[in-house]
PDB file of C-alpha atoms in Angstrom:
ATOM      1  CA  MET A  94       0.156  -0.096  -0.047  1.00 88.00           C
ATOM      2  CA  LYS A  95       0.942   3.734  -0.116  1.00 89.00           C
ATOM      3  CA  ALA A  96       1.487   5.945   2.701  1.00 88.00           C
ATOM      4  CA  ALA A  97       2.923   8.847   3.861  1.00 87.00           C
ATOM      5  CA  ALA A  98       5.436   7.580   6.166  1.00 90.00           C
ATOM      6  CA  TYR A  99       9.103   8.451   7.939  1.00 89.00           C
ATOM      7  CA  THR A 100      11.775   6.829   9.853  1.00 90.00           C
ATOM      8  CA  LYS A 101      13.446   9.666  11.411  1.00 88.00           C
ATOM      9  CA  PRO A 102      12.039  12.541  13.377  1.00 88.00           C
ATOM     10  CA  GLY A 103      11.580  16.169  12.141  1.00 88.00           C
ATOM     11  CA  PRO A 104       9.965  18.964  10.260  1.00 89.00           C
ATOM     12  CA  PRO A 105       7.573  17.744   7.570  1.00 87.00           C
ATOM     13  CA  SER A 106       9.984  17.221   4.900  1.00 89.00           C
ATOM     14  CA  VAL A 107      10.685  13.777   6.568  1.00 90.00           C
ATOM     15  CA  LEU A 108       7.532  12.556   5.066  1.00 88.00           C
ATOM     16  CA  ILE A 109       7.732  10.552   2.232  1.00 90.00           C
ATOM     17  CA  TYR A 110       4.812   8.915   0.259  1.00 91.00           C
ATOM     18  CA  GLN A 111       5.892   5.249  -0.087  1.00 92.00           C
ATOM     19  CA  ASP A 112       5.156   1.615  -0.296  1.00 92.00           C
ATOM     20  CA  VAL A 113       4.740   0.189   2.771  1.00 90.00           C
ATOM     21  CA  ALA A 114       3.763  -3.355   3.724  1.00 89.00           C
ATOM     22  CA  ASP A 115      -0.215  -4.020   3.862  1.00 91.00           C
ATOM     23  CA  PRO A 116      -1.194  -4.987   7.266  1.00 90.00           C
ATOM     24  CA  VAL A 117      -1.555  -8.343   8.921  1.00 95.00           C
ATOM     25  CA  CYS A 118      -5.278  -8.771  10.303  1.00 97.00           C
ATOM     26  CA  GLY A 119      -4.751 -10.607  13.700  1.00 97.00           C
ATOM     27  CA  PRO A 120      -7.636 -12.477  15.804  1.00 98.00           C
ATOM     28  CA  ARG A 121      -9.032  -9.404  17.501  1.00 98.00           C
ATOM     29  CA  ASP A 122      -8.402  -6.977  14.355  1.00 97.00           C
ATOM     30  CA  ILE A 123     -10.199  -5.408  11.538  1.00 96.00           C
ATOM     31  CA  VAL A 124      -8.560  -4.047   8.280  1.00 95.00           C
ATOM     32  CA  ILE A 125      -9.961  -1.211   6.479  1.00 94.00           C
ATOM     33  CA  ASP A 126      -9.241  -0.288   3.036  1.00 93.00           C
ATOM     34  CA  VAL A 127      -8.822   3.382   3.676  1.00 91.00           C
ATOM     35  CA  HIS A 128     -10.330   6.115   1.497  1.00 93.00           C
ATOM     36  CA  ALA A 129      -9.497   9.397   3.233  1.00 91.00           C
ATOM     37  CA  ILE A 130      -7.181   9.696   6.072  1.00 88.00           C
ATOM     38  CA  SER A 131      -6.342  12.961   8.436  1.00 86.00           C
ATOM     39  CA  ILE A 132      -3.007  14.136  10.061  1.00 81.00           C
ATOM     40  CA  GLU A 133      -3.964  15.433  13.424  1.00 84.00           C
ATOM     41  CA  GLY A 134      -2.133  17.460  16.171  1.00 83.00           C
ATOM     42  CA  GLY A 135      -0.962  14.118  17.454  1.00 83.00           C
ATOM     43  CA  ASP A 136       0.458  13.269  14.856  1.00 83.00           C
ATOM     44  CA  VAL A 137       2.597  16.136  14.055  1.00 84.00           C
ATOM     45  CA  LEU A 138       3.898  15.886  17.410  1.00 84.00           C
ATOM     46  CA  SER A 139       4.925  12.596  17.310  1.00 82.00           C
ATOM     47  CA  ARG A 140       6.581  13.111  13.906  1.00 85.00           C
ATOM     48  CA  ALA A 141       8.600  16.327  15.284  1.00 86.00           C
ATOM     49  CA  GLY A 142       8.936  14.714  18.763  1.00 81.00           C
ATOM     50  CA  GLY A 143      10.715  11.537  17.692  1.00 73.00           C
ATOM     51  CA  MET A 144       7.856   8.741  17.596  1.00 73.00           C
ATOM     52  CA  VAL A 145      10.119   5.983  15.356  1.00 80.00           C
ATOM     53  CA  ARG A 146       9.552   2.519  15.341  1.00 81.00           C
ATOM     54  CA  PRO A 147      12.816   0.836  16.676  1.00 84.00           C
ATOM     55  CA  ASP A 148      13.027  -1.839  13.799  1.00 88.00           C
ATOM     56  CA  GLY A 149      13.638   0.892  11.547  1.00 82.00           C
ATOM     57  CA  GLN A 150      10.322   0.529   9.995  1.00 86.00           C
ATOM     58  CA  PRO A 151       8.200   3.284   8.308  1.00 89.00           C
ATOM     59  CA  HIS A 152       5.671   4.947  11.002  1.00 86.00           C
ATOM     60  CA  VAL A 153       2.438   5.623   9.161  1.00 87.00           C
ATOM     61  CA  GLY A 154       1.051   8.370  10.959  1.00 81.00           C
ATOM     62  CA  GLY A 155      -2.926   9.139  10.494  1.00 81.00           C
ATOM     63  CA  TYR A 156      -5.058   7.522  13.303  1.00 79.00           C
ATOM     64  CA  LEU A 157      -8.457   9.248  11.969  1.00 87.00           C
ATOM     65  CA  ALA A 158      -9.300   7.515   8.807  1.00 88.00           C
ATOM     66  CA  SER A 159     -12.556   6.514   6.790  1.00 94.00           C
ATOM     67  CA  GLY A 160     -13.231   3.697   4.492  1.00 95.00           C
ATOM     68  CA  VAL A 161     -14.638   0.089   3.988  1.00 97.00           C
ATOM     69  CA  ILE A 162     -13.793  -2.851   6.159  1.00 97.00           C
ATOM     70  CA  CYS A 163     -12.175  -5.537   4.045  1.00 96.00           C
ATOM     71  CA  GLU A 164     -11.280  -8.115   6.559  1.00 97.00           C
ATOM     72  CA  VAL A 165     -12.419  -9.256  10.090  1.00 98.00           C
ATOM     73  CA  GLY A 166     -10.246 -11.153  12.542  1.00 98.00           C
ATOM     74  CA  ALA A 167     -11.714 -14.392  13.888  1.00 98.00           C
ATOM     75  CA  GLU A 168     -12.347 -12.839  17.866  1.00 98.00           C
ATOM     76  CA  VAL A 169     -14.004 -10.046  16.677  1.00 95.00           C
TER      77      VAL A 169
END
């Protein structure tokens, strides 16, 4: 999937529109085919303040989204 993600903290220029792995649906999860997403104040603070993944994988911001559920875990 495509996402605006970053691997290091900093200004908006650290965001890179890139391919990232599709999410895996766990037993208590749902996967949404996202149609729109909002970058909120918390995302901006996280990016500027240094929230990065310890495994070096890109961090995808945006926790408010809309779309269509495309997969449901077995325990949902």
